[in-house]
Amino acid sequence: MSLNPLQQYYLQQMGINVYLQRMEKPDNTDDVVAEPSSTFDSVAWETLRREVATCGKCELYKGRTQTVFGVGNPQADWLIIGEAPGAEEDRQGEPFVGRAGKLLNAMLLAIGLQREEVFIANILKCRPPNNRDPRPEEVASCKNYLRIQIEIVQPRIILAVGRVAAQNLLETDTPIGRMRGQRYQYADTGIPVVVTYHPAYLLRSPGEKRKAWQDLQTALKIYRESE
């Protein structure tokens, strides 16, 4: 199946050789639709949002500009989970902005998804200073917030973006390179999880973008099998 011009453009933005990928593209990629959940609890969602906004469970609250609850469609089929807010995310109150955000948008568009059609969140809701890795006690403080988000959104698939997100979400210390290409499950929910590299890492290591495209294809295949 041929890629349409927009998808070719977004693959080029990812640094993927379009000619080589044409035979690997799953059928009907441009038909991915995130359908609203009929059981979405808007009251619980807004209650959680307010609780996160005033959270002081760990020391990170002292240095934040604001919490970063998440962005997108809270009734989405696709849930994208990253690591933690960076400096710009802390300022804007939105995950995955800047160059990494643009690359994530291109990754999603390459499989037929608009940023607004998915929900994007992080393991942490507050920015760690100097962009360091989240500490175990910080992850523990935020863990329940993410769990409730997942319960309310009820996604059909979770894409864990980056080592920190994947290891904490799946409670493992397995290197991300060994986690790729497999189907996991979030807790005991039955929700499938696919692991891929963080866009910030891909910007530093563009040679790995082809692997990220393979991960997206894996996620799309699993998603379609659940229809």
Short mmCIF file of C-alpha atoms in Angstrom, two decimals:
data_model
loop_
_atom_site.label_atom_id
_atom_site.label_comp_id
_atom_site.label_asym_id
_atom_site.label_seq_id
_atom_site.Cartn_x
_atom_site.Cartn_y
_atom_site.Cartn_z
CA MET A 1 0.00 0.00 0.00
CA SER A 2 1.31 3.42 -0.95
CA LEU A 3 1.68 6.19 1.58
CA ASN A 4 -0.24 9.37 0.97
CA PRO A 5 1.84 12.56 0.56
CA LEU A 6 1.21 13.75 4.12
CA GLN A 7 2.32 10.44 5.61
CA GLN A 8 5.41 10.47 3.39
CA TYR A 9 6.19 13.94 4.72
CA TYR A 10 5.81 12.89 8.35
CA LEU A 11 7.98 9.83 7.83
CA GLN A 12 10.60 12.09 6.27
CA GLN A 13 10.33 14.30 9.36
CA MET A 14 11.12 11.22 11.42
CA GLY A 15 14.14 10.55 9.26
CA ILE A 16 12.64 7.38 7.76
CA ASN A 17 13.46 6.36 4.20
CA VAL A 18 9.99 6.37 2.65
CA TYR A 19 10.86 4.10 -0.28
CA LEU A 20 12.14 1.36 2.03
CA GLN A 21 9.11 1.59 4.30
CA ARG A 22 6.35 1.33 1.71
CA MET A 23 6.27 -2.46 1.76
CA GLU A 24 6.26 -2.49 5.57
CA LYS A 25 3.30 -0.18 6.08
CA PRO A 26 0.22 -1.84 7.63
CA ASP A 27 -3.03 -1.65 5.67
CA ASN A 28 -5.49 1.17 6.39
CA THR A 29 -3.05 3.23 8.43
CA ASP A 30 -4.92 6.39 7.48
CA ASP A 31 -8.13 5.04 9.01
CA VAL A 32 -7.13 5.07 12.68
CA VAL A 33 -9.98 6.66 14.61
CA ALA A 34 -10.07 7.21 18.36
CA GLU A 35 -13.69 6.64 19.31
CA PRO A 36 -15.03 8.24 22.52
CA SER A 37 -15.65 5.95 25.46
CA SER A 38 -19.30 5.70 26.50
CA THR A 39 -18.26 5.25 30.14
CA PHE A 40 -16.06 8.33 30.53
CA ASP A 41 -16.46 9.85 34.01
CA SER A 42 -16.01 13.59 33.51
CA VAL A 43 -16.61 14.37 37.18
CA ALA A 44 -13.86 11.99 38.33
CA TRP A 45 -11.56 13.42 35.64
CA GLU A 46 -11.98 17.02 36.78
CA THR A 47 -11.68 16.00 40.42
CA LEU A 48 -8.38 14.30 39.64
CA ARG A 49 -7.19 17.32 37.65
CA ARG A 50 -7.82 19.60 40.63
CA GLU A 51 -6.09 17.21 43.01
CA VAL A 52 -3.01 17.03 40.79
CA ALA A 53 -2.90 20.83 40.45
CA THR A 54 -2.56 21.25 44.22
CA CYS A 55 -0.41 18.19 44.91
CA GLY A 56 2.38 18.46 47.47
CA LYS A 57 3.14 14.78 48.00
CA CYS A 58 6.83 15.06 47.13
CA GLU A 59 9.48 17.78 47.12
CA LEU A 60 9.05 18.55 43.42
CA TYR A 61 6.06 20.79 44.09
CA LYS A 62 8.40 23.40 45.60
CA GLY A 63 10.15 24.12 42.32
CA ARG A 64 7.41 23.74 39.76
CA THR A 65 5.71 26.49 37.79
CA GLN A 66 2.65 24.28 37.45
CA THR A 67 1.73 20.63 37.25
CA VAL A 68 1.47 18.94 33.86
CA PHE A 69 -1.70 16.85 33.99
CA GLY A 70 -1.73 15.75 30.37
CA VAL A 71 -3.18 16.85 27.06
CA GLY A 72 -5.44 15.54 24.33
CA ASN A 73 -8.62 13.52 24.21
CA PRO A 74 -9.38 11.91 27.60
CA GLN A 75 -11.67 9.44 25.82
CA ALA A 76 -8.97 8.31 23.41
CA ASP A 77 -8.13 4.77 22.35
CA TRP A 78 -4.42 5.63 22.44
CA LEU A 79 -2.61 6.71 25.60
CA ILE A 80 0.96 7.99 25.20
CA ILE A 81 3.02 7.98 28.39
CA GLY A 82 6.35 9.75 28.72
CA GLU A 83 8.80 10.44 31.51
CA ALA A 84 8.37 13.84 33.16
CA PRO A 85 7.95 17.50 32.21
CA GLY A 86 10.99 19.42 31.05
CA ALA A 87 11.56 23.14 31.47
CA GLU A 88 9.29 24.17 28.59
CA GLU A 89 6.58 21.70 29.60
CA ASP A 90 6.70 23.14 33.11
CA ARG A 91 6.20 26.64 31.68
CA GLN A 92 3.41 25.71 29.29
CA GLY A 93 1.68 23.08 31.41
CA GLU A 94 1.63 20.62 28.51
CA PRO A 95 3.68 17.46 27.87
CA PHE A 96 5.87 16.96 24.82
CA VAL A 97 6.40 20.47 23.47
CA GLY A 98 9.40 21.86 21.61
CA ARG A 99 11.45 19.70 19.22
CA ALA A 100 10.61 16.44 20.99
CA GLY A 101 6.93 17.31 20.83
CA LYS A 102 7.10 18.06 17.12
CA LEU A 103 8.78 14.72 16.50
CA LEU A 104 6.15 12.91 18.57
CA ASN A 105 3.45 14.65 16.52
CA ALA A 106 5.14 13.46 13.32
CA MET A 107 5.37 9.92 14.69
CA LEU A 108 1.66 9.90 15.44
CA LEU A 109 0.70 11.47 12.13
CA ALA A 110 2.73 8.83 10.30
CA ILE A 111 0.26 6.22 11.55
CA GLY A 112 -2.78 8.39 10.95
CA LEU A 113 -3.24 9.93 14.40
CA GLN A 114 -3.60 13.60 15.25
CA ARG A 115 -2.14 14.76 18.56
CA GLU A 116 -5.64 15.86 19.58
CA GLU A 117 -6.99 12.33 19.07
CA VAL A 118 -4.75 10.68 21.67
CA PHE A 119 -4.13 11.45 25.32
CA ILE A 120 -0.57 12.24 26.38
CA ALA A 121 0.63 12.06 29.97
CA ASN A 122 3.82 11.49 31.94
CA ILE A 123 4.98 9.26 34.77
CA LEU A 124 5.53 12.45 36.79
CA LYS A 125 3.28 15.52 36.87
CA CYS A 126 6.05 17.89 38.04
CA ARG A 127 9.41 18.71 36.54
CA PRO A 128 12.51 17.20 38.21
CA PRO A 129 15.25 19.86 38.54
CA ASN A 130 17.92 19.93 35.84
CA ASN A 131 15.92 17.36 33.86
CA ARG A 132 17.31 14.51 35.97
CA ASP A 133 15.63 11.11 36.07
CA PRO A 134 12.67 10.79 38.43
CA ARG A 135 13.52 9.36 41.84
CA PRO A 136 11.68 6.28 43.16
CA GLU A 137 9.86 8.26 45.85
CA GLU A 138 8.69 10.81 43.25
CA VAL A 139 7.37 8.08 40.99
CA ALA A 140 5.61 6.48 43.96
CA SER A 141 3.95 9.80 44.82
CA CYS A 142 2.58 10.20 41.29
CA LYS A 143 1.81 6.54 40.58
CA ASN A 144 -1.77 6.65 41.76
CA TYR A 145 -2.56 9.71 39.64
CA LEU A 146 -1.46 7.88 36.50
CA ARG A 147 -3.30 4.73 37.52
CA ILE A 148 -6.54 6.69 37.91
CA GLN A 149 -5.99 8.44 34.59
CA ILE A 150 -5.64 5.07 32.90
CA GLU A 151 -8.78 3.77 34.64
CA ILE A 152 -10.81 6.78 33.50
CA VAL A 153 -9.47 6.99 29.94
CA GLN A 154 -9.74 3.21 29.41
CA PRO A 155 -7.40 3.23 26.40
CA ARG A 156 -7.24 0.31 24.03
CA ILE A 157 -3.46 0.62 23.82
CA ILE A 158 -0.66 2.36 25.72
CA LEU A 159 2.54 3.54 24.04
CA ALA A 160 5.31 3.86 26.64
CA VAL A 161 7.77 6.42 25.32
CA GLY A 162 11.31 6.16 26.67
CA ARG A 163 13.21 4.07 29.21
CA VAL A 164 11.90 5.78 32.34
CA ALA A 165 8.27 5.53 31.28
CA ALA A 166 8.56 1.91 30.15
CA GLN A 167 10.44 0.67 33.20
CA ASN A 168 8.17 2.39 35.69
CA LEU A 169 4.94 1.55 33.91
CA LEU A 170 5.87 -2.12 33.61
CA GLU A 171 7.81 -2.28 36.90
CA THR A 172 10.99 -3.70 35.41
CA ASP A 173 14.64 -2.75 35.04
CA THR A 174 14.97 -4.40 31.63
CA PRO A 175 16.88 -2.15 29.18
CA ILE A 176 14.60 -0.46 26.68
CA GLY A 177 16.38 -2.06 23.74
CA ARG A 178 15.26 -5.46 24.99
CA MET A 179 11.71 -4.30 25.70
CA ARG A 180 10.99 -3.19 22.16
CA GLY A 181 9.09 -5.34 19.71
CA GLN A 182 6.96 -7.07 22.32
CA ARG A 183 3.45 -6.82 23.66
CA TYR A 184 3.11 -6.14 27.37
CA GLN A 185 0.13 -5.59 29.63
CA TYR A 186 -0.47 -2.78 32.09
CA ALA A 187 -0.93 -4.28 35.57
CA ASP A 188 -3.91 -6.64 35.49
CA THR A 189 -6.05 -4.49 33.20
CA GLY A 190 -5.44 -6.38 29.97
CA ILE A 191 -4.53 -3.08 28.27
CA PRO A 192 -1.66 -3.78 25.84
CA VAL A 193 1.54 -1.77 26.19
CA VAL A 194 4.14 -1.20 23.46
CA VAL A 195 7.53 0.34 24.23
CA THR A 196 9.45 2.74 22.00
CA TYR A 197 12.23 5.31 22.25
CA HIS A 198 11.67 8.82 23.56
CA PRO A 199 11.61 11.51 20.84
CA ALA A 200 14.37 13.41 22.67
CA TYR A 201 16.58 10.33 22.38
CA LEU A 202 15.70 9.99 18.69
CA LEU A 203 16.77 13.58 18.12
CA ARG A 204 20.14 12.74 19.67
CA SER A 205 20.36 9.36 17.91
CA PRO A 206 18.60 9.73 14.54
CA GLY A 207 19.86 6.33 13.44
CA GLU A 208 17.32 4.76 15.82
CA LYS A 209 14.30 6.37 14.15
CA ARG A 210 13.74 3.34 11.93
CA LYS A 211 13.33 1.22 15.07
CA ALA A 212 10.79 3.70 16.40
CA TRP A 213 8.83 3.36 13.16
CA GLN A 214 8.87 -0.41 13.62
CA ASP A 215 7.52 0.08 17.15
CA LEU A 216 4.69 2.24 15.83
CA GLN A 217 3.81 -0.45 13.31
CA THR A 218 3.76 -3.02 16.12
CA ALA A 219 1.45 -0.81 18.19
CA LEU A 220 -0.85 -0.21 15.24
CA LYS A 221 -1.05 -3.94 14.51
CA ILE A 222 -1.96 -4.72 18.13
CA TYR A 223 -4.53 -1.92 18.13
CA ARG A 224 -6.19 -3.22 14.98
CA GLU A 225 -6.29 -6.75 16.38
CA SER A 226 -8.33 -5.43 19.31
CA GLU A 227 -11.03 -3.97 17.08
#
